[in-house]
Tab-separated table of C-alpha atoms and ligand atoms in Angstrom:
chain	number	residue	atom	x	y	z
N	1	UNK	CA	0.000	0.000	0.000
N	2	UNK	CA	1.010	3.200	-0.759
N	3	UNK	CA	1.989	5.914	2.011
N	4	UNK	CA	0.847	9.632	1.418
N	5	UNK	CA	1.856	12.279	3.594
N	6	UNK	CA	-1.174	15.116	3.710
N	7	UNK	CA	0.390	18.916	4.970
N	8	UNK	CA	-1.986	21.435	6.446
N	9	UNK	CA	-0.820	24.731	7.655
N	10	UNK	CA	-3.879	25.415	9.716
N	11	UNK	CA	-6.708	22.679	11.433
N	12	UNK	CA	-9.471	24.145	9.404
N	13	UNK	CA	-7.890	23.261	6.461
N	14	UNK	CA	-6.989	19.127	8.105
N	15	UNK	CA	-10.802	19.042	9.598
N	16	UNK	CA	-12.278	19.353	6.021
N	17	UNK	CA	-10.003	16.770	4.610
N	18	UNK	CA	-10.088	14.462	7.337
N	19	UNK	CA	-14.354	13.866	7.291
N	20	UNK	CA	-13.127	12.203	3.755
N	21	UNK	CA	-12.177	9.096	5.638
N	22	UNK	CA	-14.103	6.772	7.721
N	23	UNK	CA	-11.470	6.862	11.330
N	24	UNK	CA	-8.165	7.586	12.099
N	25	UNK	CA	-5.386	6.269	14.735
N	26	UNK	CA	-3.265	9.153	16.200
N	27	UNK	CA	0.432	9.103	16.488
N	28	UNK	CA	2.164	11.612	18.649
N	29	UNK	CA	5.301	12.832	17.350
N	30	UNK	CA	7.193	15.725	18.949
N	31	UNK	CA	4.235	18.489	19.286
N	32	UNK	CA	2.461	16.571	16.180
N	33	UNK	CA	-0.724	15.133	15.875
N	34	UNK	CA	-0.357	12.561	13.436
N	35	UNK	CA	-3.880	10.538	12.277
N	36	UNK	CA	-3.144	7.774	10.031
N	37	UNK	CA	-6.573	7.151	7.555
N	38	UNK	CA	-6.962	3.864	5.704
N	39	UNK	CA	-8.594	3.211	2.290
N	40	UNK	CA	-8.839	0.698	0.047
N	41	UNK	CA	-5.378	1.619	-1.373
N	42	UNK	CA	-3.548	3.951	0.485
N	43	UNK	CA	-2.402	4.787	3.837
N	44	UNK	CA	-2.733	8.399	4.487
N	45	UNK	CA	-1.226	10.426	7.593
N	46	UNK	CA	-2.577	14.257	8.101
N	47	UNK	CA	-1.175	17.030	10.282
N	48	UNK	CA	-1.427	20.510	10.836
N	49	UNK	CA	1.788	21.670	11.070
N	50	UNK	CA	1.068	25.441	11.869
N	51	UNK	CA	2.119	28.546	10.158
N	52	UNK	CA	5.335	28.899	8.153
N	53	UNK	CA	7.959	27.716	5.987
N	54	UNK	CA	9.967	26.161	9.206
N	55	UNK	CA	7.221	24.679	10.536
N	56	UNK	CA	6.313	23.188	7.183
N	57	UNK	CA	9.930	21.983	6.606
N	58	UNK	CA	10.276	20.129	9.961
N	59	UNK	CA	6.807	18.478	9.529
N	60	UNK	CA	7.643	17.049	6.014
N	61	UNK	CA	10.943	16.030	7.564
N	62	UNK	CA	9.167	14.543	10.245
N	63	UNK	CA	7.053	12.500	7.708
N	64	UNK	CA	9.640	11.413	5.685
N	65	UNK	CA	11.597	10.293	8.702
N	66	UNK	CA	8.748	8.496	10.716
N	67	UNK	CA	6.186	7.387	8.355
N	68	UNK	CA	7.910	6.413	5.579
N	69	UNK	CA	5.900	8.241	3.238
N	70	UNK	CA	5.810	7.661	-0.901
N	71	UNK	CA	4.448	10.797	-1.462
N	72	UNK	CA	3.636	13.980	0.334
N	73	UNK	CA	0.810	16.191	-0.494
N	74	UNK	CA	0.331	19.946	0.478
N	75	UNK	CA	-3.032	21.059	1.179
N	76	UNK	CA	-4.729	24.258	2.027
N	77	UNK	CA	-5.812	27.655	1.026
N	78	UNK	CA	-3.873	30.530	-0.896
N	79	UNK	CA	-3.847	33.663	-1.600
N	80	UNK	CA	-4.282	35.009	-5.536
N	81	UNK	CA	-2.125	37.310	-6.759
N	82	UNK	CA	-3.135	36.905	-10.527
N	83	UNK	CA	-6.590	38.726	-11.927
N	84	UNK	CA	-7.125	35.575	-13.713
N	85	UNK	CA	-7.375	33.503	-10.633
N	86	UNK	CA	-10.430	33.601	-8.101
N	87	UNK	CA	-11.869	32.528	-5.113
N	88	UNK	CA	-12.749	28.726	-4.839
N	89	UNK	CA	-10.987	27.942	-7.478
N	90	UNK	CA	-7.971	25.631	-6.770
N	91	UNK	CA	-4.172	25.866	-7.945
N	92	UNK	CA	-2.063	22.995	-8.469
N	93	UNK	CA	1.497	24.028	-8.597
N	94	UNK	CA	3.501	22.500	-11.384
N	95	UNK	CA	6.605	24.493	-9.726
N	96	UNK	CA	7.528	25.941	-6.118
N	97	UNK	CA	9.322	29.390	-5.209
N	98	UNK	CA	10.145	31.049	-2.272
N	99	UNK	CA	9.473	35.213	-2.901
N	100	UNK	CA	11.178	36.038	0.154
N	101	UNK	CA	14.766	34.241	0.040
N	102	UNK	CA	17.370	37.048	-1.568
N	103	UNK	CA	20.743	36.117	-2.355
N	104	UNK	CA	20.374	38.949	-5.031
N	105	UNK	CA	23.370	40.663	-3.860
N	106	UNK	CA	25.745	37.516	-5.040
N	107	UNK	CA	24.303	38.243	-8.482
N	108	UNK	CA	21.586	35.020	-7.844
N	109	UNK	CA	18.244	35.712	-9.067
N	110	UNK	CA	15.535	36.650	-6.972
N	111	UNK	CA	13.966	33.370	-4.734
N	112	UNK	CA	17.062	31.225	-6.022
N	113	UNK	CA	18.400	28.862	-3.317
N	114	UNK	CA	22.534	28.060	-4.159
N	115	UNK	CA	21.846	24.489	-3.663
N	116	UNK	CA	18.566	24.261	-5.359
N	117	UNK	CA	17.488	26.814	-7.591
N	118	UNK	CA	14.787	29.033	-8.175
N	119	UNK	CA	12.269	26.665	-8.631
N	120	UNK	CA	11.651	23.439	-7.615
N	121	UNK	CA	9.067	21.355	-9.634
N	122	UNK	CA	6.590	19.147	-8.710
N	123	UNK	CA	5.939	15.417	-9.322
N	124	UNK	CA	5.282	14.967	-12.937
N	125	UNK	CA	3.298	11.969	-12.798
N	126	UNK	CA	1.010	13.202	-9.564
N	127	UNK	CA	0.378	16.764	-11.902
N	128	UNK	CA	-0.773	14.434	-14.800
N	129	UNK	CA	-2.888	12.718	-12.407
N	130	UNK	CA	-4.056	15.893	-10.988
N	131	UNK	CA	-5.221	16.606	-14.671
N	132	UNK	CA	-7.714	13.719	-15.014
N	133	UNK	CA	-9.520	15.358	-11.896
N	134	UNK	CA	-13.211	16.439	-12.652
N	135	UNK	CA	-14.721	18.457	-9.677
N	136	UNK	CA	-17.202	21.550	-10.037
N	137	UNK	CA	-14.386	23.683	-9.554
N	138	UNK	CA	-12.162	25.516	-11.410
N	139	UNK	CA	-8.799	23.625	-11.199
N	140	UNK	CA	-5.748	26.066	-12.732
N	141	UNK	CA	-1.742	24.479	-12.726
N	142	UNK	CA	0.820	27.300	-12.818
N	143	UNK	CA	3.541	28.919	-10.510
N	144	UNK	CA	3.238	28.452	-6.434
N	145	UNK	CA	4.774	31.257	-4.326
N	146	UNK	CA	5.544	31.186	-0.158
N	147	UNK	CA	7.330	32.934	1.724
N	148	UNK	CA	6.559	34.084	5.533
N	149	UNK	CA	4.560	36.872	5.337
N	150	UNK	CA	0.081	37.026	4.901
N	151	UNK	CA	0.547	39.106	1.460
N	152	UNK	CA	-1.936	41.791	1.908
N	153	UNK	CA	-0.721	44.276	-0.055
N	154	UNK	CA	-2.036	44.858	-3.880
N	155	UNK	CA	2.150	46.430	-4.782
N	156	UNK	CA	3.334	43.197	-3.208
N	157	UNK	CA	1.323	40.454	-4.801
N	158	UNK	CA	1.716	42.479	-7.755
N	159	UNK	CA	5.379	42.277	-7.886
N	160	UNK	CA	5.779	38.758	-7.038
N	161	UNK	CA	3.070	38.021	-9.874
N	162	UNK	CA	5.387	39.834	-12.391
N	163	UNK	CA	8.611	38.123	-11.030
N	164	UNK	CA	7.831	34.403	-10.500
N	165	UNK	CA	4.432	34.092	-13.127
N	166	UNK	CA	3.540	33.033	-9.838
N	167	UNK	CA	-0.249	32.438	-9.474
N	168	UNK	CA	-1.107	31.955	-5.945
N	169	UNK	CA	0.934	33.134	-2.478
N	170	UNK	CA	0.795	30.666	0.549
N	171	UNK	CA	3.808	30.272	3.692
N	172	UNK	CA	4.602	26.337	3.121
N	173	UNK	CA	4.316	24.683	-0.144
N	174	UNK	CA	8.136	25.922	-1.624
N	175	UNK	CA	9.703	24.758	2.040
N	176	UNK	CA	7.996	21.489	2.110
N	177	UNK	CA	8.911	21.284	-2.135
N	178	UNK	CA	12.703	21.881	-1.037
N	179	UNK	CA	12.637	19.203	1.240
N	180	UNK	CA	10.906	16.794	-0.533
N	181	UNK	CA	13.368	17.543	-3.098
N	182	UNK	CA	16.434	16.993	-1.010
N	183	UNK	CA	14.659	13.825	-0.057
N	184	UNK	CA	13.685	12.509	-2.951
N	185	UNK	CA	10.238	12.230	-2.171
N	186	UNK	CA	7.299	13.012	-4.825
N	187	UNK	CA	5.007	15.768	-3.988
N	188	UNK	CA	2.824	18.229	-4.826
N	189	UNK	CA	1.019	21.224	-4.100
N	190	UNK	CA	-2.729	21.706	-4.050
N	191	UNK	CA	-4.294	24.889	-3.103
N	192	UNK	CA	-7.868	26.721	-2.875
N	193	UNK	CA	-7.751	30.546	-2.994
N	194	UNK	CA	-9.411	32.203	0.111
N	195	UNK	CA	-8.645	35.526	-0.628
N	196	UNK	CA	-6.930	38.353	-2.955
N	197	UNK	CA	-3.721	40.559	-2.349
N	198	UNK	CA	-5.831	42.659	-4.657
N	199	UNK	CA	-8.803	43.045	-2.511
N	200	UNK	CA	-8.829	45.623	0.908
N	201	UNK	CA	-8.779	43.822	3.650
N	202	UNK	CA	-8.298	40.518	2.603
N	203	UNK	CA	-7.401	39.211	5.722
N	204	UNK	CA	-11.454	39.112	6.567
N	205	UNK	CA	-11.772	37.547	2.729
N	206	UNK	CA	-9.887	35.018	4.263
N	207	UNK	CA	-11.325	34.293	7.612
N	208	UNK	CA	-14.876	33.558	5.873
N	209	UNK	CA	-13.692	31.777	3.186
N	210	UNK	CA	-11.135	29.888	4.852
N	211	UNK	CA	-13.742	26.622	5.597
N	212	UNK	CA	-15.234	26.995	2.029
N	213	UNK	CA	-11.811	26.684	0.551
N	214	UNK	CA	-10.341	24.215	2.558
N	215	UNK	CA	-14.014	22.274	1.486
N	216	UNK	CA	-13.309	22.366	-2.282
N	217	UNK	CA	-9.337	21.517	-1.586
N	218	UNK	CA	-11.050	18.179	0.503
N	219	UNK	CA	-13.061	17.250	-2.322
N	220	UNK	CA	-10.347	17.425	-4.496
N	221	UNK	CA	-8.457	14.918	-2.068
N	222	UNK	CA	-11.035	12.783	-2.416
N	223	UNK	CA	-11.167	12.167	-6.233
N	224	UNK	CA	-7.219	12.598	-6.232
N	225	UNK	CA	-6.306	10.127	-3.083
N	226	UNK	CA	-7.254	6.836	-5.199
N	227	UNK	CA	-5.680	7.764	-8.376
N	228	UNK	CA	-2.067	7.530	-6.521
B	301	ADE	N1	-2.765	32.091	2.558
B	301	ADE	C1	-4.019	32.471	2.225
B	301	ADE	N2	-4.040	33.748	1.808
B	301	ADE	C2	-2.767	34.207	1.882
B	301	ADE	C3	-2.144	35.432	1.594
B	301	ADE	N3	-2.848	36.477	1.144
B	301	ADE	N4	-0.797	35.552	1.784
B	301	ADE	C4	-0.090	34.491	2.244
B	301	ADE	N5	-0.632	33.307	2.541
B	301	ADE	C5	-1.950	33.152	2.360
């Protein structure tokens, strides 16, 4: 059976994905709540892992390390920072970049790691799958951005739009891509925008739409999770 690792920043976003499966066992690992959810073909273990590339990083780590997972997913909600892209509809990244990492000043381009470069793609095979899913939702592949900071700020999302052809911002999917990378584990990125950098006061765009979101990302999961 395959193992699939399921990342969620926040537990809204894990609560919608875990009613998908019938029960779960816990393991406690560290400060993580682990629940490990059987189906027919896969074994899947969720956690929240809170806010944050670091806290992303450690979890997948954590994952990789202790579970033994095949494949790790990345779940949650997003903010756009493209006109094109709108609420409830979901973004699967085909490639991950970190907006806020600057080694400009070493003549490296913006969001370009020495050891791993400015991107960092996603599974190939898991994006085809991805491509085969029919939901009623919009389901756009393109450019993922993260970096530590709730963009809320139209000039921000605007400039990392321009720079990466980035999408969507979120604060985990690039640090849990880099790991997976340096692990050599297959993952991807899956993402339902709450909210707009190009809306005022999206910060209350994305406290109500946060459980709507994290809804459509679930059903996604669902269709997706046997196709592995
Ligand atoms: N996650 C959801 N919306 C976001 C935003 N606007 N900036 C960063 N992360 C987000």
């Amino acid at each position: 059976m395959k193992k699939v690792g399921l990342i969620f920043a926040l537990e809204e976003e894990l609560e919608e994905t875990k009613k998908i499966f019938d029960n779960a066992k816990v393991h406690s690992i560290y400060n993580l709540k682990i629940y490990e959810c059987k189906n027919d073909k896969t074994i899947c273990f969720l956690v929240v892992s809170g806010m944050g590339k670091v806290n992303a990083a450690r979890t997948t780590q954590v994952l990789i390390d202790f579970m033994n997972v095949d494949y790790i997913l990345n779940v949650g909600v997003a903010g756009s920072i493209s006109r094109d892209v709108k609420k409830c509809d979901i973004v699967i990244g085909n490639k991950l970049v970190q907006h806020d990492f600057d080694f400009t000043s070493a003549d490296y381009e913006k969001g370009e790691i020495p050891n791993i470069g400015q991107y960092v793609y996603c599974d190939e095979e898991l994006v085809k799958i991805a491509k085969t899913i029919k939901i009623n939702t919009n389901i756009i592949f393109g450019v993922i951005s993260s970096g530590d900071i709730f963009i809320s700020d139209e000039k921000m999302g605007e400039k990392i739009h321009e720079k990466f052809d980035a999408l969507c911002v979120e604060m985990e999917g690039a640090s849990i891509s880099q790991v997976c990378h340096l692990c050599n584990i297959p993952f991807l990125v899956i993402r339902a925008i709450s909210d707009s950098a190009y809306e005022k006061d999206n910060h209350l765009g994305f406290e109500e739409f946060l459980e709507i979101s994290s809804k459509r990302a679930a059903k996604f999961i669902e269709e997706f999770i046997d196709k592995i």
